[in-house]
Amino acid sequence: MGKPMTEQTQTPETQSSPSTDVGKSDIIRVEGMHKWYGDFHVLKDLNLTVRHGERIVICGPSGSGKSTFIRCINRLEEHQQGKIIVDDVELTDDVRQIDSVRREVGMVFQHFNLFPHLTVLENCCLSPIWVRKTPRKEAEATAMEYLERVKIPDQANKFPGQLSGGQQQRVAIARALCMKPKIMLFDEPTSALDPEMIKEVLDVMIELAGSGMTMLCVTHEMGFAKTVADRVIFMDGGEIVEEAPPHDFFTNPQEPRTQKFLKQILQH
Amino acid sequence: MAESTMKAPKKRIDPVRWARENLFSSWHNTILTLLVGYLIVTSVGPLLNWVLLDANFQGSDPSDCTGAGACWLFINQRLNFFIYGFYPEEFQWRVDIMFGLLALSFAPQFIERFPGRKWLGLFGLTGLPIVGYFLIPGGLFGLEEVQSSKWGGLMLTLILAYIGIIASLPIGTLLALGRRSEMPIIRGLCVVFIEVWRAVPLITVLFMASVMLPLFLPEGMNFEKLARALIGITLWQSAYMAEVIRGGLQAIPRGQYEAASALGLGYWKKMGLIILPQALKLVIPGIVNTFISLFKDTTLVLIIGLFDILGTVQSTVTDPAWQNVAVEGYVFVAFCFWVFCFGISRYSQNLERKLDTGHRT
């Protein structure tokens, strides 16, 4: 895999943020956020600040609310209390604000969620053409560029159903990148993959991390966390239990719940 | 090398062995086979005699029918009436143009390599009704007006079914989306509309449209019986269509909605580009089922005094000049319906195959 190439290249996505000084300001601010499913209190008083270009890994036992949390950041889930501000836009009920946040935030799902009736290339071009109003030719060129980057340009005219899981997930990453987002959210991107395909997806993610993208990843891949994360966040029972740089997190966890979790997953 | 060139063993079909395995495998299968064979032999012969060999095709009046077989010359003689109803003969070319355009739009859909068939199909769905709207009733562009009370026969059946089908699909889609809307008022309205229309028999709808509706309309605003029937059929059909399409919408995994939202697509783009193309494809069999059922239900317009193909045939077989031609008449009607319904069915299967992109998420 090699070391991540931090700050190596300035990619189009960081250049396309005119409003703020890259690297200094916060791009995501979550303040005192709560969420309930009916009477069930899923997320409790979450606070998080993410700077431009930061790479954050969120881990925790299943049911700890980590997926729900990152799905709140592009409002796939609604929060009931507290504030979420993404790229200076606060997420409220206002549909226009939600849409403007979603344009800047790419998301990769556990089950890929590619559009099965469209080819790989069409999957990638759809949103740039219809949302960003990019001319088709330009959108296709960009899409091919990103497909090249995730190493499957030769599959561009196939349908998702003809690809393997790992290839589908790489297309999903390319599709999200085609919108030139400022932030990428990964919701357990490797959990649905066969073991031999995990590496090809992680390689793409590591390459992306090296390019300076702001990333939030929910994942159980501790190796990935160690290599690329700036911070690791451990969640349990809907709360952020511990937050630390990966080295400290893995070698010297403070909270007993973290210690127990690490012991369980690092045994294998 | 040997492995890579190995082929799957071919299945041989040996008729004797096949018969022994499938037709005579046990004593009761043997009895059934013989019985069915006997029935086929005894019924096909006379049927063939009646339909073809002993039938009368030539001639001009009832006495030319010998009575030994079918009297097809009756159909031949009255064909004009069965197709155009009372539409004046000198203007029938206008209807013929519409028949031609209909065939031109949809026949190429069966031929894979026909140039521009997509556009022809699109014309059939959008341009054709507009052309028909001006051409058939006339009254504009120097065309003589032909009142809708004179329309009839196959032409009327096709107009009713065609308008009903192409109007109910978009209306039904909107109703299905409305019923799944998060806005309570829209959802409520759609639920009420669907449940009311779907719970009423078509006969009642037609009857109300023709008899009761004029009573509620303001003085002077009175449109034709055919238009009222068309509106009734379309709304009634839309309610059915809505439920078929809703089934498709519900079958689309939540991840598809989420992925579309996450890419920043708004509601209409999400539905139009991602959800509906998949949902509609999924429910093609259900949609076609509804189409075929509507096509046959149009015969019910007889109750409000419109003469569709069944109506014209029915009124002719009671004509004292022709005797004992009822069977021929109904067989002819059945055959016409079968041709169109079978065509719709084949086309839909063709479409399903073509749209299959080999995926299941």
XYZ file of C-alpha atoms in Angstrom:
629
model
C 0.000 0.000 0.000
C 2.774 2.381 0.865
C 2.478 5.500 2.910
C -0.326 7.922 2.226
C 0.836 10.792 0.102
C -0.338 13.530 2.392
C -0.527 17.012 0.935
C 1.006 15.679 -2.223
C -1.316 17.002 -4.876
C -3.911 19.704 -4.939
C -6.957 18.157 -6.575
C -9.789 19.931 -8.328
C -12.096 19.363 -5.375
C -10.053 21.447 -2.960
C -9.532 24.160 -5.498
C -13.251 24.438 -6.080
C -13.911 25.788 -2.580
C -13.644 29.495 -3.046
C -15.306 30.613 0.172
C -12.808 29.527 2.781
C -9.123 29.269 3.344
C -8.215 25.668 2.693
C -6.820 23.785 5.666
C -7.642 26.315 8.321
C -11.361 26.629 8.747
C -13.925 24.081 9.861
C -15.996 22.432 7.161
C -18.338 20.472 9.415
C -19.596 21.584 12.796
C -21.929 19.433 14.848
C -23.117 20.967 18.095
C -25.192 19.269 20.772
C -26.942 17.065 18.249
C -29.627 14.611 19.354
C -31.727 12.197 17.385
C -34.612 9.973 18.259
C -36.338 7.153 16.382
C -39.753 7.439 17.988
C -38.967 7.089 21.680
C -35.575 5.553 21.102
C -32.745 7.978 21.713
C -30.235 6.996 19.005
C -27.764 9.870 19.113
C -27.006 11.712 22.332
C -25.401 15.119 22.484
C -22.864 14.709 19.693
C -20.254 17.380 19.162
C -17.726 17.256 16.370
C -15.682 19.688 14.376
C -13.986 18.666 11.161
C -11.424 20.839 9.419
C -10.819 21.028 5.692
C -8.888 18.016 4.485
C -9.233 16.108 7.699
C -9.717 12.350 7.597
C -11.835 10.892 10.327
C -12.640 7.280 11.027
C -15.680 6.464 13.120
C -15.850 3.031 14.675
C -17.855 1.267 17.308
C -19.978 -1.803 17.925
C -23.033 -2.346 15.741
C -26.041 -0.352 16.850
C -23.868 2.374 18.302
C -25.353 4.989 15.961
C -22.248 5.605 13.847
C -24.000 5.102 10.509
C -26.951 7.177 11.644
C -24.525 9.897 12.611
C -22.837 10.267 9.261
C -26.178 9.962 7.491
C -27.269 13.031 9.448
C -24.454 15.006 7.855
C -26.140 14.944 4.444
C -29.592 14.786 5.974
C -30.481 11.281 4.902
C -31.544 11.200 8.541
C -33.122 14.092 10.331
C -31.838 15.303 13.697
C -34.278 16.709 16.212
C -32.074 18.845 18.397
C -28.785 20.689 18.078
C -27.013 22.087 15.044
C -25.261 20.630 12.025
C -23.404 23.113 9.842
C -21.775 21.818 6.686
C -19.679 24.157 4.588
C -21.300 27.179 6.252
C -24.806 25.943 5.533
C -26.956 24.843 8.416
C -29.099 21.765 7.857
C -32.706 22.613 8.582
C -36.013 21.650 7.015
C -35.257 24.007 4.153
C -35.037 21.814 1.065
C -32.814 24.262 -0.807
C -30.238 24.207 1.958
C -30.383 20.420 2.110
C -29.847 20.217 -1.638
C -26.962 22.661 -1.551
C -25.278 20.601 1.172
C -25.867 17.373 -0.734
C -24.202 18.835 -3.800
C -21.008 19.308 -1.813
C -21.109 16.044 0.112
C -20.489 12.742 -1.643
C -21.592 9.498 -0.078
C -20.582 5.883 -0.501
C -22.915 3.233 0.863
C -22.399 -0.206 2.278
C -24.515 -1.744 -0.491
C -23.134 0.485 -3.290
C -26.617 1.594 -4.390
C -25.598 2.032 -8.002
C -28.499 2.640 -10.358
C -28.978 -0.734 -12.042
C -30.817 0.587 -15.108
C -27.950 2.880 -16.096
C -24.486 2.017 -17.321
C -21.447 2.737 -15.199
C -20.723 5.879 -17.196
C -24.343 7.054 -16.981
C -24.292 6.458 -13.240
C -21.311 8.770 -12.990
C -22.624 11.473 -15.346
C -26.188 11.641 -14.114
C -25.805 14.046 -11.260
C -23.228 16.367 -12.855
C -25.522 16.724 -15.864
C -28.844 17.114 -14.047
C -27.776 18.861 -10.874
C -24.630 20.777 -11.824
C -25.837 21.343 -15.406
C -22.465 20.291 -16.777
C -22.525 19.738 -20.550
C -22.728 16.026 -21.323
C -19.386 15.842 -23.078
C -17.561 17.487 -20.234
C -19.373 15.328 -17.661
C -18.377 12.198 -19.558
C -14.767 13.272 -19.746
C -14.697 13.924 -16.009
C -16.403 10.610 -15.344
C -13.804 8.757 -17.414
C -11.080 10.543 -15.510
C -12.448 9.331 -12.193
C -13.128 5.846 -13.510
C -9.485 5.836 -14.546
C -8.562 6.857 -11.042
C -10.512 3.973 -9.490
C -8.942 1.747 -12.167
C -12.014 0.564 -14.078
C -12.249 2.738 -17.207
C -12.745 -0.398 -19.291
C -16.042 -1.165 -17.560
C -17.609 2.210 -18.384
C -20.281 0.871 -20.706
C -21.301 -2.104 -18.642
C -24.258 -2.234 -16.322
C -23.619 -2.433 -12.574
C -25.132 -5.918 -12.456
C -22.264 -7.183 -14.612
C -19.567 -6.072 -12.176
C -18.147 -7.661 -9.039
C -18.840 -6.155 -5.640
C -15.459 -4.508 -5.405
C -15.802 -2.997 -8.865
C -19.285 -1.741 -8.046
C -18.043 -0.036 -4.925
C -15.234 1.625 -6.857
C -17.798 2.876 -9.373
C -19.830 4.210 -6.458
C -16.792 6.127 -5.254
C -16.178 7.503 -8.740
C -19.833 8.461 -9.030
C -19.647 10.460 -5.822
C -16.371 12.104 -6.888
C -17.821 13.207 -10.224
C -19.835 15.804 -8.340
C -16.494 17.220 -7.157
C -17.614 17.185 -3.561
C -15.768 18.908 -0.723
C -16.540 16.114 1.703
C -16.836 12.377 1.226
C -18.846 10.201 3.588
C -18.211 6.468 3.643
C -20.787 4.291 5.357
C -19.106 0.922 5.933
C -17.866 0.773 2.344
C -16.204 -2.617 2.668
C -18.639 -4.466 4.923
C -20.622 -6.045 2.111
C -17.578 -7.167 0.149
C -15.905 -10.521 -0.160
C -12.507 -10.480 1.583
C -10.478 -10.506 -1.636
C -12.215 -7.359 -2.841
C -11.756 -5.264 0.277
C -8.207 -4.302 -0.601
C -9.045 -2.865 -4.031
C -11.606 -0.567 -2.450
C -9.366 0.424 0.431
C -6.553 1.225 -2.015
C -8.837 3.670 -3.797
C -9.830 5.236 -0.486
C -6.218 5.554 0.607
C -5.326 7.195 -2.680
C -8.222 9.591 -2.199
C -7.141 10.389 1.349
C -3.703 11.197 -0.026
C -5.210 13.760 -2.364
C -6.427 15.971 0.470
C -10.125 15.138 0.455
C -12.083 15.671 3.646
C -13.301 12.213 4.580
C -15.547 10.704 7.223
C -15.470 6.928 7.246
C -17.523 4.540 9.262
C -15.496 1.358 9.026
C -14.226 -1.668 10.846
C -10.984 -1.642 8.877
C -8.579 -0.776 11.639
C -5.613 -1.037 9.313
C -7.144 1.708 7.198
C -7.748 3.804 10.315
C -4.134 3.442 11.351
C -2.766 4.381 7.956
C -4.850 7.348 6.925
C -6.939 8.731 9.775
C -6.128 12.021 11.444
C -8.536 11.185 14.215
C -10.423 8.103 15.264
C -13.783 8.478 16.926
C -15.231 5.668 18.980
C -18.990 5.585 19.437
C -21.087 3.417 21.690
C -24.734 3.664 22.716
C -25.278 6.773 20.635
C -22.483 8.754 22.259
C -18.980 9.719 21.257
C -16.993 7.855 23.864
C -13.487 8.644 22.801
C -11.734 10.740 20.186
C -7.995 10.513 19.570
C -5.294 10.369 16.905
C -4.934 6.784 15.662
C -1.628 6.127 17.396
C -2.997 7.079 20.812
C -6.306 5.452 20.100
C -4.841 2.048 19.357
C -1.969 2.004 21.801
C -3.385 3.900 24.722
C -7.186 3.990 24.813
C -8.526 5.872 27.819
C -12.079 4.641 28.233
C -12.897 1.125 29.409
C -15.538 0.740 26.680
C -12.926 1.547 24.025
C -10.466 -0.855 25.539
C -13.069 -3.621 25.527
C -14.021 -2.925 21.897
C -10.415 -2.850 20.697
C -9.657 -6.033 22.518
C -12.559 -7.736 20.780
C -11.765 -6.654 17.267
C -8.000 -6.820 17.393
C -8.024 -10.411 18.585
C -8.653 -11.663 15.075
C -6.616 -27.220 -23.310
C -9.112 -30.055 -23.179
C -10.948 -28.452 -20.340
C -11.384 -25.107 -21.965
C -12.912 -26.553 -25.114
C -15.293 -28.866 -23.314
C -18.927 -28.174 -24.029
C -22.018 -28.911 -22.017
C -23.561 -32.198 -23.225
C -26.384 -31.620 -25.660
C -29.778 -32.849 -24.714
C -31.097 -35.254 -27.345
C -34.750 -35.418 -28.050
C -35.968 -38.832 -29.055
C -39.706 -38.695 -29.893
C -40.456 -42.278 -28.966
C -38.710 -41.978 -25.637
C -40.272 -38.567 -25.014
C -43.752 -39.980 -25.644
C -43.129 -42.930 -23.397
C -41.897 -40.716 -20.601
C -44.508 -37.996 -20.873
C -47.623 -39.467 -22.401
C -47.678 -43.147 -21.487
C -45.714 -43.319 -18.257
C -48.500 -45.023 -16.314
C -51.893 -46.602 -17.025
C -53.871 -43.504 -16.017
C -51.633 -41.241 -18.070
C -52.242 -43.548 -21.019
C -56.005 -43.318 -20.594
C -55.834 -39.517 -20.348
C -53.629 -39.301 -23.438
C -56.035 -41.447 -25.463
C -59.042 -39.491 -24.243
C -57.519 -36.119 -25.079
C -56.368 -37.466 -28.438
C -59.908 -38.634 -29.218
C -61.364 -35.236 -28.298
C -58.855 -33.397 -30.452
C -59.501 -35.591 -33.459
C -63.277 -35.346 -33.182
C -63.395 -31.600 -32.618
C -60.705 -30.222 -34.891
C -62.133 -31.769 -38.053
C -65.649 -30.318 -37.785
C -64.256 -27.001 -36.597
C -61.980 -26.814 -39.598
C -64.896 -27.696 -41.859
C -67.042 -24.987 -40.353
C -64.387 -22.275 -40.381
C -62.764 -22.973 -43.736
C -63.758 -25.912 -45.889
C -67.549 -25.604 -45.864
C -67.622 -21.876 -45.259
C -68.944 -19.332 -47.754
C -66.716 -16.424 -48.617
C -68.088 -15.292 -51.972
C -71.395 -13.729 -52.796
C -73.372 -10.642 -52.032
C -76.583 -11.561 -50.288
C -77.780 -13.953 -47.569
C -78.982 -16.573 -50.033
C -75.389 -17.194 -51.111
C -74.783 -18.852 -47.771
C -75.335 -22.585 -47.984
C -75.561 -23.041 -44.251
C -73.143 -25.964 -44.236
C -70.347 -23.848 -42.758
C -69.664 -20.370 -41.561
C -71.210 -17.543 -43.509
C -68.159 -15.246 -43.712
C -69.579 -13.248 -46.562
C -71.802 -11.625 -43.968
C -68.689 -10.163 -42.321
C -67.382 -9.248 -45.733
C -70.564 -7.420 -46.630
C -70.860 -5.451 -43.427
C -67.161 -4.913 -42.779
C -67.388 -1.216 -43.520
C -69.995 -0.798 -40.813
C -67.981 -2.879 -38.330
C -64.921 -0.734 -38.836
C -66.305 2.780 -39.216
C -69.800 2.668 -37.751
C -71.883 5.453 -39.293
C -68.849 7.494 -40.298
C -69.701 8.837 -43.775
C -68.027 6.815 -46.492
C -66.615 9.821 -48.353
C -64.620 10.868 -45.254
C -63.429 7.435 -44.239
C -60.002 8.160 -45.680
C -59.430 10.308 -42.582
C -59.918 7.282 -40.369
C -57.764 5.229 -42.716
C -54.942 7.717 -42.280
C -55.202 7.246 -38.533
C -55.152 3.454 -38.887
C -52.088 3.809 -41.089
C -50.310 6.095 -38.638
C -51.157 3.752 -35.776
C -49.658 0.833 -37.633
C -46.663 2.899 -38.696
C -45.960 3.921 -35.091
C -46.249 0.537 -33.477
C -45.564 -2.198 -36.022
C -41.850 -1.214 -36.316
C -41.524 -1.710 -32.550
C -41.398 -5.427 -33.246
C -38.515 -5.087 -35.684
C -35.255 -4.718 -33.823
C -33.314 -2.860 -36.511
C -36.010 -0.564 -37.863
C -34.508 2.920 -38.260
C -35.948 5.597 -35.988
C -38.462 3.299 -34.382
C -38.021 5.056 -31.053
C -39.221 8.287 -32.615
C -42.097 6.519 -34.312
C -43.155 5.086 -30.965
C -42.869 8.503 -29.362
C -44.982 9.953 -32.141
C -47.555 7.236 -31.530
C -47.816 8.220 -27.890
C -47.885 11.994 -28.325
C -48.395 13.170 -31.895
C -50.916 10.579 -32.964
C -53.677 11.620 -30.535
C -53.183 15.253 -31.576
C -53.459 14.433 -35.278
C -56.512 12.326 -34.524
C -58.057 15.111 -32.493
C -58.154 17.314 -35.584
C -58.584 14.725 -38.296
C -61.395 12.499 -37.114
C -64.000 15.015 -35.907
C -63.059 17.516 -38.606
C -64.600 20.975 -38.559
C -61.231 22.687 -38.971
C -58.823 23.259 -41.861
C -61.665 22.834 -44.323
C -62.443 19.324 -43.147
C -66.139 18.510 -43.046
C -67.351 17.986 -39.490
C -68.382 14.485 -38.523
C -70.325 14.324 -35.284
C -69.052 11.854 -32.744
C -72.470 10.223 -32.602
C -71.647 8.839 -36.046
C -68.418 7.217 -34.989
C -68.556 3.546 -34.340
C -67.178 0.094 -34.848
C -63.551 -0.855 -34.509
C -62.527 2.764 -34.905
C -64.492 3.754 -31.800
C -63.137 0.811 -29.835
C -59.594 1.856 -30.698
C -60.227 5.506 -29.832
C -61.666 4.610 -26.434
C -58.952 2.122 -25.578
C -56.111 4.226 -26.945
C -57.036 7.434 -25.173
C -57.839 5.507 -21.996
C -54.477 3.775 -22.088
C -52.177 6.658 -22.886
C -53.930 9.126 -20.595
C -54.200 6.793 -17.632
C -50.501 5.997 -17.514
C -49.279 9.504 -16.623
C -52.290 10.263 -14.421
C -51.888 6.934 -12.658
C -48.185 7.622 -12.137
C -48.924 10.971 -10.529
C -51.570 9.387 -8.314
C -49.166 6.655 -7.237
C -46.502 9.224 -6.375
C -49.111 11.291 -4.572
C -50.223 8.359 -2.510
C -46.658 7.880 -1.314
C -46.111 11.584 -0.751
C -45.040 12.901 2.621
C -47.494 15.752 2.325
C -50.678 14.693 4.118
C -53.107 16.712 2.016
C -51.794 15.417 -1.303
C -51.625 11.903 0.042
C -55.163 12.132 1.377
C -56.579 13.429 -1.887
C -54.888 10.683 -3.870
C -56.068 7.969 -1.511
C -59.650 9.210 -1.688
C -59.539 9.494 -5.485
C -58.111 6.022 -5.944
C -60.353 4.304 -3.445
C -63.517 5.948 -4.758
C -62.897 5.277 -8.446
C -61.559 1.812 -7.981
C -64.554 0.751 -5.924
C -67.056 1.677 -8.648
C -67.883 -0.637 -11.570
C -67.087 0.779 -14.994
C -70.722 0.442 -16.039
C -71.716 2.771 -13.237
C -69.000 5.226 -14.208
C -70.174 5.275 -17.804
C -73.783 5.592 -16.806
C -73.053 8.463 -14.451
C -70.890 10.167 -17.056
C -73.615 9.996 -19.634
C -76.766 10.550 -17.575
C -75.889 12.208 -14.294
C -72.971 14.444 -15.157
C -74.995 16.763 -17.438
C -77.355 17.385 -14.534
C -74.529 18.808 -12.425
C -72.888 20.866 -15.111
C -73.834 24.537 -15.414
C -76.366 25.516 -18.036
C -74.958 25.641 -21.545
C -71.816 23.700 -20.698
C -72.530 20.407 -22.255
C -69.992 18.356 -24.034
C -70.424 15.280 -26.074
C -71.330 11.891 -24.782
C -68.152 10.372 -26.171
C -65.953 12.930 -24.416
C -67.749 12.276 -21.147
C -67.318 8.545 -21.550
C -63.636 9.056 -22.314
C -63.114 11.130 -19.191
C -64.928 8.529 -17.120
C -62.894 5.654 -18.554
C -59.620 7.529 -18.134
C -60.180 8.456 -14.504
C -61.410 4.995 -13.656
C -58.450 3.411 -15.373
C -56.018 5.829 -13.726
C -57.079 4.643 -10.291
C -56.219 1.079 -11.257
C -52.995 2.122 -12.902
C -51.980 4.052 -9.797
C -52.117 0.964 -7.651
C -50.150 -1.119 -10.134
C -47.432 1.523 -10.278
C -47.428 1.957 -6.509
C -46.575 -1.718 -6.282
C -43.515 -1.024 -8.420
C -42.490 2.013 -6.396
C -42.608 -0.028 -3.231
C -40.403 -2.702 -4.721
C -37.503 -0.300 -5.297
C -34.969 -0.649 -2.469
C -34.587 2.296 -0.126
C -30.937 2.540 -1.067
C -31.904 3.776 -4.528
C -33.869 6.670 -3.077
C -31.002 7.437 -0.702
C -28.294 7.294 -3.341
C -30.299 9.634 -5.574
C -30.857 12.057 -2.701
C -27.236 11.910 -1.657
C -26.237 12.956 -5.188
C -28.307 16.106 -4.775
C -31.174 15.126 -7.074
C -34.413 16.852 -6.119
C -37.735 15.044 -5.824
C -38.827 15.145 -9.475
C -35.408 14.310 -10.873
C -35.024 11.501 -8.378
C -38.376 10.053 -9.358
C -38.086 10.699 -13.081
C -34.515 9.536 -13.573
C -33.993 6.862 -10.963
C -37.121 5.508 -9.355
C -39.817 5.495 -12.055
C -37.696 3.967 -14.840
C -37.000 1.026 -12.554
C -40.447 0.822 -11.009
C -42.329 0.987 -14.316
C -40.111 -1.661 -15.829
C -40.815 -3.882 -12.869
C -44.580 -3.637 -13.274
C -44.813 -3.968 -17.062
C -46.785 -7.219 -16.695
C -49.250 -5.519 -14.374
C -49.564 -2.456 -16.567
C -50.185 -4.551 -19.653
C -52.703 -6.617 -17.770
C -54.608 -3.436 -16.977
C -54.334 -2.249 -20.591
C -55.720 -5.480 -21.984
C -58.485 -5.498 -19.459
C -59.418 -1.923 -20.378
C -59.306 -2.745 -24.070
C -61.988 -5.341 -23.568
C -63.960 -3.278 -21.070
C -64.535 -0.593 -23.680
C -67.343 -2.805 -25.010
C -69.361 -1.584 -22.036
C -69.938 1.752 -23.771
C -72.829 -0.061 -25.429
C -74.812 0.764 -22.306
C -74.708 4.472 -23.016
C -75.576 4.025 -26.647
C -72.163 4.163 -28.272
C -71.615 1.589 -30.977
C -68.192 0.063 -30.643
C -67.219 -3.002 -32.640
C -69.296 -5.333 -30.500
C -72.228 -2.949 -30.699
C -72.137 -2.735 -34.473
C -71.914 -6.499 -34.852
C -74.666 -7.067 -32.353
C -77.001 -4.698 -34.121
C -76.296 -6.388 -37.446
C -76.846 -9.964 -36.404
C -80.381 -9.033 -35.403
C -80.990 -7.716 -38.913
C -83.833 -9.874 -40.308
C -82.203 -9.921 -43.747
C -79.352 -12.014 -42.366
C -80.335 -15.070 -40.415
C -78.255 -17.296 -38.194
C -75.085 -15.290 -38.481
C -74.743 -14.518 -34.771
C -71.954 -17.060 -34.250
C -69.954 -15.706 -37.178
C -70.394 -12.170 -35.863
C -69.229 -12.946 -32.372
C -66.353 -15.078 -33.600
C -65.267 -12.130 -35.715
C -65.431 -9.754 -32.732
C -63.539 -12.191 -30.553
C -60.888 -12.541 -33.240
C -60.466 -8.759 -33.540
C -60.027 -8.390 -29.793
C -57.641 -11.284 -29.697
C -55.438 -9.799 -32.416
C -55.037 -6.504 -30.582
C -54.664 -7.947 -27.095
C -52.173 -10.538 -28.268
C -50.251 -7.771 -30.032
C -50.088 -5.722 -26.834
C -48.985 -8.767 -24.903
C -46.220 -9.697 -27.363
C -44.980 -6.141 -27.451
C -44.752 -5.966 -23.684
C -42.726 -9.159 -23.532
C -40.461 -7.756 -26.194
C -40.063 -4.603 -24.125
C -39.308 -6.503 -20.925
C -36.561 -8.444 -22.653
C -35.067 -5.330 -24.137
C -35.057 -3.406 -20.864
C -33.510 -6.225 -18.899
C -30.055 -5.051 -17.882
C -29.319 -8.219 -15.953
C -29.349 -6.832 -12.479
C -30.961 -7.395 -9.188
C -29.814 -5.055 -6.500
